[in-house]
PDB file of C-alpha atoms in Angstrom:
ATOM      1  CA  UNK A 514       0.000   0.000   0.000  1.00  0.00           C
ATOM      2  CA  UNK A 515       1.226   3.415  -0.775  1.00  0.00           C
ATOM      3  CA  UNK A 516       1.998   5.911   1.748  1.00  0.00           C
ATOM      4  CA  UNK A 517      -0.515   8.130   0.264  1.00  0.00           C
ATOM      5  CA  UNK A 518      -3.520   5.012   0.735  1.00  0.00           C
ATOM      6  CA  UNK A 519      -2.367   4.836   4.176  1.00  0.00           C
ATOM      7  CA  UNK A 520      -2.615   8.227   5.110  1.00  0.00           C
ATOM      8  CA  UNK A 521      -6.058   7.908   3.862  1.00  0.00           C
ATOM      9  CA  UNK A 522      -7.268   5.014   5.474  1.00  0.00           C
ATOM     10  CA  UNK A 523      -5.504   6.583   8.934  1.00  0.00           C
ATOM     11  CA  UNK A 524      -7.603   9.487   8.298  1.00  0.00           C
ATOM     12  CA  UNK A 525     -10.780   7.505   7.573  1.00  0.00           C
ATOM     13  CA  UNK A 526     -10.124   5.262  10.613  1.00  0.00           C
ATOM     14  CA  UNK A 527      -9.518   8.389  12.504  1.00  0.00           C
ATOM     15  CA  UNK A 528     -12.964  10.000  11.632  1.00  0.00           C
ATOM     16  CA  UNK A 529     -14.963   6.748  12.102  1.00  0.00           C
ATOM     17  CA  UNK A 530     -13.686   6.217  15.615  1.00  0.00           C
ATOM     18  CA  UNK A 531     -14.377   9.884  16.667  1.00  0.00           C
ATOM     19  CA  UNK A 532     -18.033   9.743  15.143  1.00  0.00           C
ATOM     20  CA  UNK A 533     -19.139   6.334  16.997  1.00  0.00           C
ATOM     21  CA  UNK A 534     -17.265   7.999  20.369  1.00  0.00           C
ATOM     22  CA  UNK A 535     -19.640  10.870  19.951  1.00  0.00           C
ATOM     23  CA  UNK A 536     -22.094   8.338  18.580  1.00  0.00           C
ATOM     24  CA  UNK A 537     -21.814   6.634  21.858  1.00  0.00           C
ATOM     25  CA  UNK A 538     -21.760   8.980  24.207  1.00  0.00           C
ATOM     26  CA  UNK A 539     -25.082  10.558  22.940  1.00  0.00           C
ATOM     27  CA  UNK A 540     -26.838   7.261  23.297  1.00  0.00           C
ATOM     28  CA  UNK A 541     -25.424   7.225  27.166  1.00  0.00           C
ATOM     29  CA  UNK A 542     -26.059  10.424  27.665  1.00  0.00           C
ATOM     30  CA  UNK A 543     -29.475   9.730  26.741  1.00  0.00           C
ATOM     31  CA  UNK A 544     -30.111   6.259  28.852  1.00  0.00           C
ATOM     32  CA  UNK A 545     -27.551   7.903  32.152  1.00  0.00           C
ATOM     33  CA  UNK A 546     -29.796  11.281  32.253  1.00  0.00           C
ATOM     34  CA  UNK A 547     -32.984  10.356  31.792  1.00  0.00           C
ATOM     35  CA  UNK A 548     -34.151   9.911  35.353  1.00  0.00           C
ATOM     36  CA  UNK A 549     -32.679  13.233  36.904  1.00  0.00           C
ATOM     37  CA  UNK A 550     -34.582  15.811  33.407  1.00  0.00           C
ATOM     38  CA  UNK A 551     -37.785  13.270  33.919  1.00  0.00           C
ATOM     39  CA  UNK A 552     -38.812  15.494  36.745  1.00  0.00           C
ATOM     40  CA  UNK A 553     -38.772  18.600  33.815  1.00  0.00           C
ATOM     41  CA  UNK A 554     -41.616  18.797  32.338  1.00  0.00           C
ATOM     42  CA  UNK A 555     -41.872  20.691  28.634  1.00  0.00           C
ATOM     43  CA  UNK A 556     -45.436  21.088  27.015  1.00  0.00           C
ATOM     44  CA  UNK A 557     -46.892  18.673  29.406  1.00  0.00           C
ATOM     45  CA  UNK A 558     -44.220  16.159  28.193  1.00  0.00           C
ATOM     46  CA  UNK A 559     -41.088  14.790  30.242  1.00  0.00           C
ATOM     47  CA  UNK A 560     -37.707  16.494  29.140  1.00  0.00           C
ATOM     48  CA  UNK A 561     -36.083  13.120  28.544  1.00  0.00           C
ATOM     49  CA  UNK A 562     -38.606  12.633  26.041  1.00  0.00           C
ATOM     50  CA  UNK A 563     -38.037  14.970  23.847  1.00  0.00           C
ATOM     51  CA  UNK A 564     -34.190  14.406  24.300  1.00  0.00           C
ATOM     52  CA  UNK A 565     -34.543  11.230  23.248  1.00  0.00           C
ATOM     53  CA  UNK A 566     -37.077  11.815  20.358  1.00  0.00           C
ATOM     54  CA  UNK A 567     -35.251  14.449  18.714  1.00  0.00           C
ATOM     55  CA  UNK A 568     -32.112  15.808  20.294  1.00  0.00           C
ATOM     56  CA  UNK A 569     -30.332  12.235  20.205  1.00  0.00           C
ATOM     57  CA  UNK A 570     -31.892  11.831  16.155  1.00  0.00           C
ATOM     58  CA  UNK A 571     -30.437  15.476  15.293  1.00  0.00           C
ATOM     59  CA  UNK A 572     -27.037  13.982  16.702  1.00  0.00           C
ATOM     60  CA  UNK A 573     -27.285  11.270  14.519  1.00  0.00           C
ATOM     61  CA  UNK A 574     -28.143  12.721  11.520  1.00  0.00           C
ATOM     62  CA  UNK A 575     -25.537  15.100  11.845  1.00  0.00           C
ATOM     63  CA  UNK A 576     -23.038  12.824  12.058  1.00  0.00           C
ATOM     64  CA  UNK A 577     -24.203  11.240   9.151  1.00  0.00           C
ATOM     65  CA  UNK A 578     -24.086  14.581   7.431  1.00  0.00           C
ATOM     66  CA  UNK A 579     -20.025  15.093   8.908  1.00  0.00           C
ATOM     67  CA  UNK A 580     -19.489  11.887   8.013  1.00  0.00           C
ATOM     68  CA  UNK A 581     -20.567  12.341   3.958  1.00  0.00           C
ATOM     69  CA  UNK A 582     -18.920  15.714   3.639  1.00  0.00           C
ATOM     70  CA  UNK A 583     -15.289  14.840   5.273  1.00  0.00           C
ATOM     71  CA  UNK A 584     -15.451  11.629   2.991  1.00  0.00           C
ATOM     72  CA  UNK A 585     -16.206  13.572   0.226  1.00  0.00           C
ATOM     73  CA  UNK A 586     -13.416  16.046   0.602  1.00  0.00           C
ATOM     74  CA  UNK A 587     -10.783  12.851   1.242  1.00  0.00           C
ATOM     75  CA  UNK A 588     -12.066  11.670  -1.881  1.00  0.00           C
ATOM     76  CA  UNK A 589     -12.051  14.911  -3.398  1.00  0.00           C
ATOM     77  CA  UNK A 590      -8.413  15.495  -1.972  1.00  0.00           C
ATOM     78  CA  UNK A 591      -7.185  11.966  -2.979  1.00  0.00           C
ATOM     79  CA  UNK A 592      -8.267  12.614  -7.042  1.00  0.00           C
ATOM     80  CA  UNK A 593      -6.713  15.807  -7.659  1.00  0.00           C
ATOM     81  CA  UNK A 594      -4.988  16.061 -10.750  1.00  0.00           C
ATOM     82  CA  UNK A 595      -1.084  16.130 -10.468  1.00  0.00           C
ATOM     83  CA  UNK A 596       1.300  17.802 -12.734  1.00  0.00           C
ATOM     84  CA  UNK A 597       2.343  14.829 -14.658  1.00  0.00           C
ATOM     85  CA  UNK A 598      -1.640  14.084 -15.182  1.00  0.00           C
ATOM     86  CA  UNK A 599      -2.163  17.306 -16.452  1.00  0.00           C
TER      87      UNK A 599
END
């Protein structure tokens, strides 16, 4: 493998870990808090509720969303026309 493929695949290894950490921790964070913001109450509805209905889903989809772009510029980054090509 070339040294340029395995800068690549450090930096793809790199992102993928850091997304399921944060991944993770939003899931916990969701499950470890739920008790203590169930005494909140927002619109007649328990605050863990709507942090687990929709806070938790934005995280996901924006790591989704971080995940596309920064793969997109690798890839972007990785097919760039050198001077010999051109």
């Amino acid at each position: 493998m070339s040294s340029g493929h395995e800068h690549r695949w450090r930096r793809v290894q790199a992102l993928t870990l850091g997304l399921l950490v944060i991944w993770l921790l939003t899931t916990i964070a969701v499950v470890v808090f739920a008790r203590p913001l169930s005494t909140i109450s927002l619109w007649g509805w328990p605050l863990h509720y709507y942090f687990a209905s929709q806070g938790a889903t934005l995280v996901y989809l924006a790591i989704v969303g971080i995940y596309a772009w920064v793969m997109q510029r690798i890839e972007a980054s990785e097919h760039r026309p050198t001077e010999h090509e051109r």
